[in-house]
mmCIF file of C-alpha atoms and ligand atoms in Angstrom:
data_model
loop_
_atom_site.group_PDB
_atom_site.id
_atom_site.type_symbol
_atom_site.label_atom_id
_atom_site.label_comp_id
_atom_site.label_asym_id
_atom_site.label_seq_id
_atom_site.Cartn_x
_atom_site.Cartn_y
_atom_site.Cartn_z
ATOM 1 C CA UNK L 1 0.000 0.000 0.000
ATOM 2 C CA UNK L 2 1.134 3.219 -1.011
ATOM 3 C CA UNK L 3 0.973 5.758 2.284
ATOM 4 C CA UNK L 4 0.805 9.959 1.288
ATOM 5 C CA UNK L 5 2.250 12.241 3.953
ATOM 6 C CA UNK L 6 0.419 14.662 5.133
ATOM 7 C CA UNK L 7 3.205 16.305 7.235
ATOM 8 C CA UNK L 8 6.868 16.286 6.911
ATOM 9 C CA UNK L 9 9.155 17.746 9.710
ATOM 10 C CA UNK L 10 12.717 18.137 9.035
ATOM 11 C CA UNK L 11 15.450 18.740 11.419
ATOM 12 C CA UNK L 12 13.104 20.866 13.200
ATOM 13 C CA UNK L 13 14.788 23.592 16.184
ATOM 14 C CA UNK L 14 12.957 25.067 18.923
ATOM 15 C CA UNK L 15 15.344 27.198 21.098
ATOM 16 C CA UNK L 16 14.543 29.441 24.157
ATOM 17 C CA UNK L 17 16.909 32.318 24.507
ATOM 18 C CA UNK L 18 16.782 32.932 28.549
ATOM 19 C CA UNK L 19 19.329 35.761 28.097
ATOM 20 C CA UNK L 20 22.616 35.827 29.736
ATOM 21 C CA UNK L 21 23.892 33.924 27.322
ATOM 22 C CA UNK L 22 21.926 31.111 27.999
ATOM 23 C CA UNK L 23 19.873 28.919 24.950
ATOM 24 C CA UNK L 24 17.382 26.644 26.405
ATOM 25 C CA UNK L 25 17.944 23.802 23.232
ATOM 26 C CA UNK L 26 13.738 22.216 23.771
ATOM 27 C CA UNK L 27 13.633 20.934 20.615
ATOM 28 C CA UNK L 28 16.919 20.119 19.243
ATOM 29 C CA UNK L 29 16.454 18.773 15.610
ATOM 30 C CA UNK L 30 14.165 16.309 15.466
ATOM 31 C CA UNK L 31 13.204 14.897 11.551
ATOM 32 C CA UNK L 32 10.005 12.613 11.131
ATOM 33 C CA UNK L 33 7.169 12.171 9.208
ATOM 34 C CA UNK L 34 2.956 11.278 9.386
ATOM 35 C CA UNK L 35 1.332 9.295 6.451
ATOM 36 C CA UNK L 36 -2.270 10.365 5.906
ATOM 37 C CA UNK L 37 -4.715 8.408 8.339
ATOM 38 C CA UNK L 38 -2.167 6.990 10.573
ATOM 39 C CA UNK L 39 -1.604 7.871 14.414
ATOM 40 C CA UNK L 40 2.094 8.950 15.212
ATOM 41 C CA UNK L 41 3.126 8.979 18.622
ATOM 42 C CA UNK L 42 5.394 10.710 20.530
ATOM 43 C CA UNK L 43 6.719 9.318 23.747
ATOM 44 C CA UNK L 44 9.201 10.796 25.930
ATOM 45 C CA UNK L 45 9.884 12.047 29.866
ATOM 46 C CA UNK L 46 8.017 15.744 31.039
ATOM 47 C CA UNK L 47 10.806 18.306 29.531
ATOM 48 C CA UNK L 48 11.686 16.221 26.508
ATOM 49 C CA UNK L 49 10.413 18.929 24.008
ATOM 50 C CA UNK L 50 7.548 16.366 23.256
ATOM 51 C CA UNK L 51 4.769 19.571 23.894
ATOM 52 C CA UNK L 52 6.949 21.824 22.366
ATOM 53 C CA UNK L 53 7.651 20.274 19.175
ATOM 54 C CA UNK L 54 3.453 19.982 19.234
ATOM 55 C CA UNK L 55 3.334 23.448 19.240
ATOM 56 C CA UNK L 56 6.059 24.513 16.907
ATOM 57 C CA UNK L 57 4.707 22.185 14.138
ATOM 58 C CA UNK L 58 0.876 24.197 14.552
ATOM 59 C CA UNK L 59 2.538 27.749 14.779
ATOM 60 C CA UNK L 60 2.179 28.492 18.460
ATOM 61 C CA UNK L 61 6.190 28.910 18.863
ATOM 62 C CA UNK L 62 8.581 30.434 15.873
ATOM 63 C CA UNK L 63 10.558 27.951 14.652
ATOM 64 C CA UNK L 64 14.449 28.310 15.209
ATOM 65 C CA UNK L 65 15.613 26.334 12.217
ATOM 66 C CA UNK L 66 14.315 23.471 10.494
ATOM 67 C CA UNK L 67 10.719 23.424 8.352
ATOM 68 C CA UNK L 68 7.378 21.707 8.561
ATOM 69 C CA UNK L 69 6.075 20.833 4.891
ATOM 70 C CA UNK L 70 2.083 19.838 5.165
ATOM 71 C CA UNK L 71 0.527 18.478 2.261
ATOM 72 C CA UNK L 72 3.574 19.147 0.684
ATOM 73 C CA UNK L 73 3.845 22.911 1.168
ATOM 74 C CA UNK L 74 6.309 24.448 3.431
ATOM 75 C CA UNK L 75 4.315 26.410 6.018
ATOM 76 C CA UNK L 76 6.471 28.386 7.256
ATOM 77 C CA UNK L 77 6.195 30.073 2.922
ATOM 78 C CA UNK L 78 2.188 30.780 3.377
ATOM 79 C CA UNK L 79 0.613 33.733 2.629
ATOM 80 C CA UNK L 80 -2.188 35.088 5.014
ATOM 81 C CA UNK L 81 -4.790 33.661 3.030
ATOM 82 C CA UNK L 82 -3.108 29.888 2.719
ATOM 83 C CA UNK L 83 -2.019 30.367 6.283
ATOM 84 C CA UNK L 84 -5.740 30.639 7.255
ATOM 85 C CA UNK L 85 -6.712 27.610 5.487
ATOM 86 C CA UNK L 86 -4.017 25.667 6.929
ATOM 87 C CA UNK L 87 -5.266 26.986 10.386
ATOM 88 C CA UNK L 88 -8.586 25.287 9.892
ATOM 89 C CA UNK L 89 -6.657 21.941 8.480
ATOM 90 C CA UNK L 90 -5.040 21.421 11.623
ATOM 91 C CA UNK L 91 -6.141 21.520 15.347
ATOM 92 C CA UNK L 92 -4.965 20.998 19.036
ATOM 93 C CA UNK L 93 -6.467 19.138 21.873
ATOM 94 C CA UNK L 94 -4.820 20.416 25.016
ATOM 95 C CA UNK L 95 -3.867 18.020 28.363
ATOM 96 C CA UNK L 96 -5.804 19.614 30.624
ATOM 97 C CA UNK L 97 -9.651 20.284 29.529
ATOM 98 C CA UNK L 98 -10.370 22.380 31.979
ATOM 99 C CA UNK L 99 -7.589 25.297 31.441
ATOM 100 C CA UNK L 100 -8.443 24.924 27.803
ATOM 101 C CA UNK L 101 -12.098 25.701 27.823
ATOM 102 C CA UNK L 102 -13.470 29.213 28.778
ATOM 103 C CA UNK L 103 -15.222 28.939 32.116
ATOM 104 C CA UNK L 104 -17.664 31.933 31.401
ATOM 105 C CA UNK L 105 -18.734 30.859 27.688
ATOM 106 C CA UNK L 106 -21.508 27.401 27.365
ATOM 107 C CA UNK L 107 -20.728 24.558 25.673
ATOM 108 C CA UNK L 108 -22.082 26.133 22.650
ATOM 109 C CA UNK L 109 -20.425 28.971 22.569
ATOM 110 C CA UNK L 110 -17.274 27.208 23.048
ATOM 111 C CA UNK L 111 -17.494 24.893 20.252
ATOM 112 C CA UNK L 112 -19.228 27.612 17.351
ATOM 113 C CA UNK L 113 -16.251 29.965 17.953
ATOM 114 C CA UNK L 114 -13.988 28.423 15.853
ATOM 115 C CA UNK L 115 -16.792 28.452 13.199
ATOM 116 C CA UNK L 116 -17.562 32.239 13.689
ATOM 117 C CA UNK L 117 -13.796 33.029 13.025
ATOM 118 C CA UNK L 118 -13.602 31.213 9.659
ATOM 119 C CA UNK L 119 -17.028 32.811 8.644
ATOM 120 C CA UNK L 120 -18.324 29.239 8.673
ATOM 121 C CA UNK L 121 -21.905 28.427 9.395
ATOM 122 C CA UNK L 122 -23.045 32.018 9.496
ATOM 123 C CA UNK L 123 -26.906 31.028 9.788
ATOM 124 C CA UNK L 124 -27.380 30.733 13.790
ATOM 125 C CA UNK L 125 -29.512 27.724 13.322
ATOM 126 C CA UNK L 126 -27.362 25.849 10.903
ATOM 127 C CA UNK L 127 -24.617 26.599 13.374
ATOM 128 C CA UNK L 128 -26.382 25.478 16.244
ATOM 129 C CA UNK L 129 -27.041 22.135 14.386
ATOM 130 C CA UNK L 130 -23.975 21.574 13.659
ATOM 131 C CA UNK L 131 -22.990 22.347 17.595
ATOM 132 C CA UNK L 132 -25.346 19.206 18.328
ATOM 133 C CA UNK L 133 -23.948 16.493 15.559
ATOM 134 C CA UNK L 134 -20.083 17.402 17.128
ATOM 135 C CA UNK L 135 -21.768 16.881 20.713
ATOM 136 C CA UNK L 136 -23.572 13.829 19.418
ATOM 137 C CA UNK L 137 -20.245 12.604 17.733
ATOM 138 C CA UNK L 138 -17.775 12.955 21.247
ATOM 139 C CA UNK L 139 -20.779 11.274 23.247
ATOM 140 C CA UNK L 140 -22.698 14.359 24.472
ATOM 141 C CA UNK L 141 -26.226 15.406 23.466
ATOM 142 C CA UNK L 142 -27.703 18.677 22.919
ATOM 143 C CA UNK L 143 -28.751 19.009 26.723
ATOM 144 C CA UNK L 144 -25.243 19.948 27.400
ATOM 145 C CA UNK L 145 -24.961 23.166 24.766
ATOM 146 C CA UNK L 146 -25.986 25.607 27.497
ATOM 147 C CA UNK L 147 -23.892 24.170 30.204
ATOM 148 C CA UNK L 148 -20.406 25.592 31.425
ATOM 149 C CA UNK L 149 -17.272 23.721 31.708
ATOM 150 C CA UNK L 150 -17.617 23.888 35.847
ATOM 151 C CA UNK L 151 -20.555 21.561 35.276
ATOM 152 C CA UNK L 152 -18.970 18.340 33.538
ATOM 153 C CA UNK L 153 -16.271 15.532 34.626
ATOM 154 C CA UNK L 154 -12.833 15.827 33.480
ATOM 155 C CA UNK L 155 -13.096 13.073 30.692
ATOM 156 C CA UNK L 156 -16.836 14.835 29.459
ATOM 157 C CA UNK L 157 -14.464 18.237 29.203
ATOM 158 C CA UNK L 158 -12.022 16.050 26.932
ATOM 159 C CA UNK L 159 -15.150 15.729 25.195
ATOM 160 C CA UNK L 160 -15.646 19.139 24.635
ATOM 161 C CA UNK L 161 -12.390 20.037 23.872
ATOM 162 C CA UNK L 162 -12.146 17.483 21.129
ATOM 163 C CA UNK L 163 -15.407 18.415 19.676
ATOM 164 C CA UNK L 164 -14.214 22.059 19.502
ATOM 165 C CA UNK L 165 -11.274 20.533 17.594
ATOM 166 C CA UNK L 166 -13.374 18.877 15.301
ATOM 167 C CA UNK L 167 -15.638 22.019 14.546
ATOM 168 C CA UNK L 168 -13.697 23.230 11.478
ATOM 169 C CA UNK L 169 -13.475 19.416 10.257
ATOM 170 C CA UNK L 170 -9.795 19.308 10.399
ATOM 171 C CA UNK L 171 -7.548 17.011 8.395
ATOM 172 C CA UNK L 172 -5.114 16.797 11.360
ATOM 173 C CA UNK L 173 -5.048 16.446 15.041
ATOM 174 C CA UNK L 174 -2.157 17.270 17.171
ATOM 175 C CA UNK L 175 -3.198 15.883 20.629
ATOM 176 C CA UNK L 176 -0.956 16.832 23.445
ATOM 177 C CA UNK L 177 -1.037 14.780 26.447
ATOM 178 C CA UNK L 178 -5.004 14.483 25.851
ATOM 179 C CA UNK L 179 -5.586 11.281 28.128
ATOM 180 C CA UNK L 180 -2.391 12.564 31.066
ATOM 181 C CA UNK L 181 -5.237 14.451 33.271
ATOM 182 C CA UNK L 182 -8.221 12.011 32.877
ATOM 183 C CA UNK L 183 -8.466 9.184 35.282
ATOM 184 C CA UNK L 184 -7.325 5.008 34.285
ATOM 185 C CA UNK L 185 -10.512 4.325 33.942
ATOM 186 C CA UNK L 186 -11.812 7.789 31.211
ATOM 187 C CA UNK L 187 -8.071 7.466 29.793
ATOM 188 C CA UNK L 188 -9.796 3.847 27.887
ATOM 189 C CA UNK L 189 -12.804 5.743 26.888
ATOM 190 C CA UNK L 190 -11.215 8.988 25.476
ATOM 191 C CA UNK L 191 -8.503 7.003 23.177
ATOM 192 C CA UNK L 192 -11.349 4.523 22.121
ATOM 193 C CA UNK L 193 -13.388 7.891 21.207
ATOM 194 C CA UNK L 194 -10.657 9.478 19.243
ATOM 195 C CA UNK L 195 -9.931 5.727 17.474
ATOM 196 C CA UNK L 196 -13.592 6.315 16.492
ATOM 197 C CA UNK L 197 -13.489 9.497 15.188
ATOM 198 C CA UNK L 198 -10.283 8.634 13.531
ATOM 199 C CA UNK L 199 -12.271 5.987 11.715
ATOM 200 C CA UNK L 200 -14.890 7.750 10.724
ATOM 201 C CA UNK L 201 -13.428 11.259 9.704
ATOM 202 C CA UNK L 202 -10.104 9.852 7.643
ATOM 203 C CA UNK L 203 -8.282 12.340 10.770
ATOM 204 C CA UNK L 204 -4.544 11.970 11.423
ATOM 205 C CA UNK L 205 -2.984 12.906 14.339
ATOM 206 C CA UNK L 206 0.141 13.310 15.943
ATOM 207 C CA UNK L 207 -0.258 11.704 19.537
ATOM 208 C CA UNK L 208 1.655 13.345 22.443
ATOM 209 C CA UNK L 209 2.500 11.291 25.701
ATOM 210 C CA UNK L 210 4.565 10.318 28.566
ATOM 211 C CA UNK L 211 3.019 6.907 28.790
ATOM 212 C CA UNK L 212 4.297 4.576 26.644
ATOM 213 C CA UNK L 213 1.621 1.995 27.357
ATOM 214 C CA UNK L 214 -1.174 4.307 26.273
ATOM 215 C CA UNK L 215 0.879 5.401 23.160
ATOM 216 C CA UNK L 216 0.964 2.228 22.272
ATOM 217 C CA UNK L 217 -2.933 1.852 22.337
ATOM 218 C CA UNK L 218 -3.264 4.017 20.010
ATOM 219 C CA UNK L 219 -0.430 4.714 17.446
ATOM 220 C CA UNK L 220 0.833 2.982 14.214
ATOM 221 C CA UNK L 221 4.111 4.384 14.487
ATOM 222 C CA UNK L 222 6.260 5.786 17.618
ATOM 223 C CA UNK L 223 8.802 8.698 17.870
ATOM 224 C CA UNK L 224 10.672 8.334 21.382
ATOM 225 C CA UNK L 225 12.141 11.371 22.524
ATOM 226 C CA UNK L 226 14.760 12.615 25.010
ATOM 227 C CA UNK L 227 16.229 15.762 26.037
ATOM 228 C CA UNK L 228 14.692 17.625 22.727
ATOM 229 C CA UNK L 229 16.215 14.700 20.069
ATOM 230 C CA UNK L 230 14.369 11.766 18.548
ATOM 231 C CA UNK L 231 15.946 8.779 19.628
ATOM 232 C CA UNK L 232 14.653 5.917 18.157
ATOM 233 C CA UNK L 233 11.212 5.623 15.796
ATOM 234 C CA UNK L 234 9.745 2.869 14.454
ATOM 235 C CA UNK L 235 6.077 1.028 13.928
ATOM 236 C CA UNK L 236 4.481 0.480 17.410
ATOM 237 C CA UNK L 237 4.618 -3.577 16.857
ATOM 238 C CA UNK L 238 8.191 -3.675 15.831
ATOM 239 C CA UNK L 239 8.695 -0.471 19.529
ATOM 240 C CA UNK L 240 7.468 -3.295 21.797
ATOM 241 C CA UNK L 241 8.880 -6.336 19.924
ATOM 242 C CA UNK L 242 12.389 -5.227 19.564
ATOM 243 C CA UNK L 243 12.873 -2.021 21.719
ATOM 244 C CA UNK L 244 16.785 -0.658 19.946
ATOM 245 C CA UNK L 245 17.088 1.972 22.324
ATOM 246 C CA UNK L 246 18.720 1.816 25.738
ATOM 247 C CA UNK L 247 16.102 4.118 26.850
ATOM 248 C CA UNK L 248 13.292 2.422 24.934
ATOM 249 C CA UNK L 249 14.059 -0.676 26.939
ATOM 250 C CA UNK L 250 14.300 1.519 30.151
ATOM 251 C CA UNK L 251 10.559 3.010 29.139
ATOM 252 C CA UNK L 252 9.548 -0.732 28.068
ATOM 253 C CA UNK L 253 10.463 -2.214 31.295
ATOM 254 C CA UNK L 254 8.374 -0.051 33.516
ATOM 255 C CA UNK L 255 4.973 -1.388 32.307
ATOM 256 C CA UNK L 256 3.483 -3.384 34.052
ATOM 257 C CA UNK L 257 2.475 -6.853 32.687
ATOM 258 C CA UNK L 258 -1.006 -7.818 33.074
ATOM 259 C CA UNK L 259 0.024 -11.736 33.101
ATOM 260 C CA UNK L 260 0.952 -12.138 36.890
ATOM 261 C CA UNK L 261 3.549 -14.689 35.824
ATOM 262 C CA UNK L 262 5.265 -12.968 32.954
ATOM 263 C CA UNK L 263 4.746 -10.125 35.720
ATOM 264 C CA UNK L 264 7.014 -11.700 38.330
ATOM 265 C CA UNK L 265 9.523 -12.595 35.589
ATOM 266 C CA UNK L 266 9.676 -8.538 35.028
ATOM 267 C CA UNK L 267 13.089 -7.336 35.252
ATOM 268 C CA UNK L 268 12.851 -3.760 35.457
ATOM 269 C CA UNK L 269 15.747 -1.279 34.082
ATOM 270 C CA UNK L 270 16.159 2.004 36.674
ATOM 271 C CA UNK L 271 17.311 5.261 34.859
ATOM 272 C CA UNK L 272 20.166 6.608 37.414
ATOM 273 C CA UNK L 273 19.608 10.593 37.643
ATOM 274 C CA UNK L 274 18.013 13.290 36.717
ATOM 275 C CA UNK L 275 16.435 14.043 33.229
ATOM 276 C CA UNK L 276 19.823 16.930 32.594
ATOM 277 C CA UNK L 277 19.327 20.175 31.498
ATOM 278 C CA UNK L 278 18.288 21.141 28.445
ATOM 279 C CA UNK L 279 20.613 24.498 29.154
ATOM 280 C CA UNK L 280 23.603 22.558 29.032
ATOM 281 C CA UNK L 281 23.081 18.944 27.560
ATOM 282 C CA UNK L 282 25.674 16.384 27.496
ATOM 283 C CA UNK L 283 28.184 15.984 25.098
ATOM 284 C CA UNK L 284 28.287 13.227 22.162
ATOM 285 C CA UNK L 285 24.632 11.425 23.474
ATOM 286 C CA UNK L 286 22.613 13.103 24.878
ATOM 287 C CA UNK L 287 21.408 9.963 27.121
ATOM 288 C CA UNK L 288 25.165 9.145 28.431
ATOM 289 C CA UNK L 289 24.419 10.684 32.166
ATOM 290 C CA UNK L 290 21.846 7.559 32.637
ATOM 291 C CA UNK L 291 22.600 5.368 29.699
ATOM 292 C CA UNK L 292 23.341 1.607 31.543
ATOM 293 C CA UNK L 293 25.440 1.024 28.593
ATOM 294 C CA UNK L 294 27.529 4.368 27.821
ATOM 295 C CA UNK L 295 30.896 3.495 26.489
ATOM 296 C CA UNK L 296 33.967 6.061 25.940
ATOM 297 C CA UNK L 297 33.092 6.864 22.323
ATOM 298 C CA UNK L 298 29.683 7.992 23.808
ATOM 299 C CA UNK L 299 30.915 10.872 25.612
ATOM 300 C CA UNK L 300 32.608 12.453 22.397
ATOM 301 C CA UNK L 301 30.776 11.703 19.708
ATOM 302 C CA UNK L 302 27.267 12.254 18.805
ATOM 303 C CA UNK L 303 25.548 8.996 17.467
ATOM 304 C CA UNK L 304 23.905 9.021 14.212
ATOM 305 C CA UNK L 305 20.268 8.705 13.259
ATOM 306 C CA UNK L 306 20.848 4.893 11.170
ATOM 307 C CA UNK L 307 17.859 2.870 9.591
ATOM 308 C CA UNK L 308 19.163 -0.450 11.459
ATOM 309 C CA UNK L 309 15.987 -1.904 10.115
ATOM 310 C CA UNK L 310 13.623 -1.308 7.704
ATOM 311 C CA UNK L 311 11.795 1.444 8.855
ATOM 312 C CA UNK L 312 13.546 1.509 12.136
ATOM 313 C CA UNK L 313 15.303 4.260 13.262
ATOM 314 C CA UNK L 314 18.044 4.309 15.926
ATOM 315 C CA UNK L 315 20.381 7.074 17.364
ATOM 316 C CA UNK L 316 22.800 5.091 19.532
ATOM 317 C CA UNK L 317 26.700 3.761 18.718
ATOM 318 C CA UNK L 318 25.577 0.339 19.972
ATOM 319 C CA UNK L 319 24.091 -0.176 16.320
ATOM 320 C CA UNK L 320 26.774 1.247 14.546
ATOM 321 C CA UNK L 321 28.462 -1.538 12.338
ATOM 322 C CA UNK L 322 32.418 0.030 12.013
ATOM 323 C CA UNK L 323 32.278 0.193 15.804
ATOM 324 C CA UNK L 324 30.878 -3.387 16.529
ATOM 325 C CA UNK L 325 32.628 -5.417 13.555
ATOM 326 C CA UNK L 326 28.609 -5.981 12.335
ATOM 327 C CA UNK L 327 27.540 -7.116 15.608
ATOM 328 C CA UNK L 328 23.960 -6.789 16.470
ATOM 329 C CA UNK L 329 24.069 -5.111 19.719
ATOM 330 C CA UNK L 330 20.204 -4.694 20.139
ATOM 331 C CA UNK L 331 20.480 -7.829 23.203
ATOM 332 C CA UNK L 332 23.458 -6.348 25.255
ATOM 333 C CA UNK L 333 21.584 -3.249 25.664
ATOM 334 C CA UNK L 334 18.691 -5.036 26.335
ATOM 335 C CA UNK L 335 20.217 -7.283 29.304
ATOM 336 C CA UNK L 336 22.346 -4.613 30.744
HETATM 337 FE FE1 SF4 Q 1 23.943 4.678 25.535
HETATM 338 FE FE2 SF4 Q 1 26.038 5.328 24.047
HETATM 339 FE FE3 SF4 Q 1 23.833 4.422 22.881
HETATM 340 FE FE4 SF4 Q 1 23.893 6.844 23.961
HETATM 341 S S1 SF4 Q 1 25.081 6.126 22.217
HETATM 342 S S2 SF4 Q 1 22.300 5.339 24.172
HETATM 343 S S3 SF4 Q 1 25.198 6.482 25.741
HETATM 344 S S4 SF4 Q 1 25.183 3.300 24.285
#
């Protein structure tokens, strides 16, 4: 099967200037791409430059270097009138509902303001109409139009915040930590709601997370991320079959097992330290401070981004094939 991409990011930047000299490096280069219709995730520890790389690929932050083609255009080249458009082809769904969602406007008023700004649905009862199918399609009904965000459950706020997303009809969804507020037992119902809707509207979305378990629900293909790099990317399968990473494994190993015997069997690998800063990241790999396999070459030079196999991506020297005679390496990392 032939896949389209919708969006191409290459060797995206997102730096913070803090003054006094100092460059906070978020997002530090990070190339990937999302086929039309798929779910990519990205997975990664809080400060990672997951969220930020979220928002630099919809135009909240300036990009430092780097572009983000969609559909095949650069955006970054619009002009006002294509960079409208594009506005209205791709949306955000925020982590936490609640800060997201004007506490003084209704339900209705929430989700027809993205329609009033793009002139669409200009007849008040053709608007309102459409208010109740996007209600109806996130599991509301139209009793909850003139209700305020103070009056509904964190997951039915989700709700609302998705079907605000989905008011313009987007083509793409960039859903930042959507599930990370909810609790275990909404987090099911929201991801089996946006599978749905995924289904239904042809929507692709780029899937934000610190929980690789839940990413995994979800995507067709995982970017893992630390300290503002991609590290490894691959199909979700092949992530959980054959984690390449040292800190893959280290993410893989902290789920939990739902077999109670596998579970005991569990051998679980603890990252030493503190994520460092993104101020002053180490030198060669970025991961070296807490990497249970480090070796000296680590520390001076930076490994590269290598298709090991098809379609799997790894930055780490335990892959590279000059330094390990054509070794595969993928099982010491894994048992150290
Ligand atoms: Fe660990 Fe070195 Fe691989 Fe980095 S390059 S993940 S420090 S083995």
């Amino acid at each position: 099967m032939i896949m389209e991409k919708l969006l191409q990011v290459n060797n995206l930047k997102k730096h913070f200037d803090l003054g006094h000299g100092e460059i906070l490096k978020a997002v530090d280069g990070v190339t990937f791409h999302i086929n039309k219709g798929e779910t990519f995730g990205i997975v990664g520890e809080s400060g990672c430059g997951k969220s930020t790389a979220g928002r630099t690929i919809i135009g909240l932050y300036d990009r430092t270097e780097g572009e983000v083609l969609f559909n095949g255009k650069n955006i970054h080249n619009l002009k006002s009138r294509e960079r409208f458009a594009f506005h209205r082809q791709i949306q955000m769904i925020f982590q936490d509902p609640y800060a997201s969602l004007n506490p003084r406007s209704t339900v209705s008023e929430i989700i027809s303001e993205p329609m009033e700004v793009h002139g669409l649905y200009p007849n008040k009862k053709e608007r309102m109409k459409r208010v109740y199918q996007l209600l109806e399609d996130v599991g509301l009904n139209k009793d909850h139009a003139n209700r305020y965000p103070h009056e509904f459950s964190g997951g039915q706020r989700q709700r609302i915040g998705i079907a605000r997303a989905l008011a313009l009809d987007p083509e793409f969804i960039i859903a930042d930590e959507p599930i990370s507020a909810l609790d275990v037992s909404i987090q099911a119902q929201v991801v089996n709601l946006l599978k749905r809707l995924q289904k239904e509207k042809g929507l692709t979305y780029l899937f934000i997370a610190h929980d690789l378990s839940m990413v995994k629900q979800i995507s067709d293909r995982i970017g893992v991320m630390y300290l503002g790099q991609l590290v490894e990317l691959t199909s979700s399968t092949e992530l959980y079959n054959k984690p390449m990473h040292p800190y893959t494994q280290a993410l893989l190993s902290a789920i939990p097992i739902p077999d109670p015997d596998v579970e005991d069997q569990r051998e679980r690998i603890i990252l030493q330290g503190e994520l460092p800063s993104p101020i002053n990241p180490p030198s060669g790999c970025v991961f070296r401070t807490r990497c249970p396999a480090a070796m000296e070459v680590c520390a001076s030079e930076k490994p590269k981004w290598q298709e090991i196999d098809k379609d799997h991506f790894v930055a780490c020297h335990l892959y590279d094939k000059n330094r390990t005679g054509g070794q595969d390496y993928s099982q010491v990392a894994a048992t150290r």
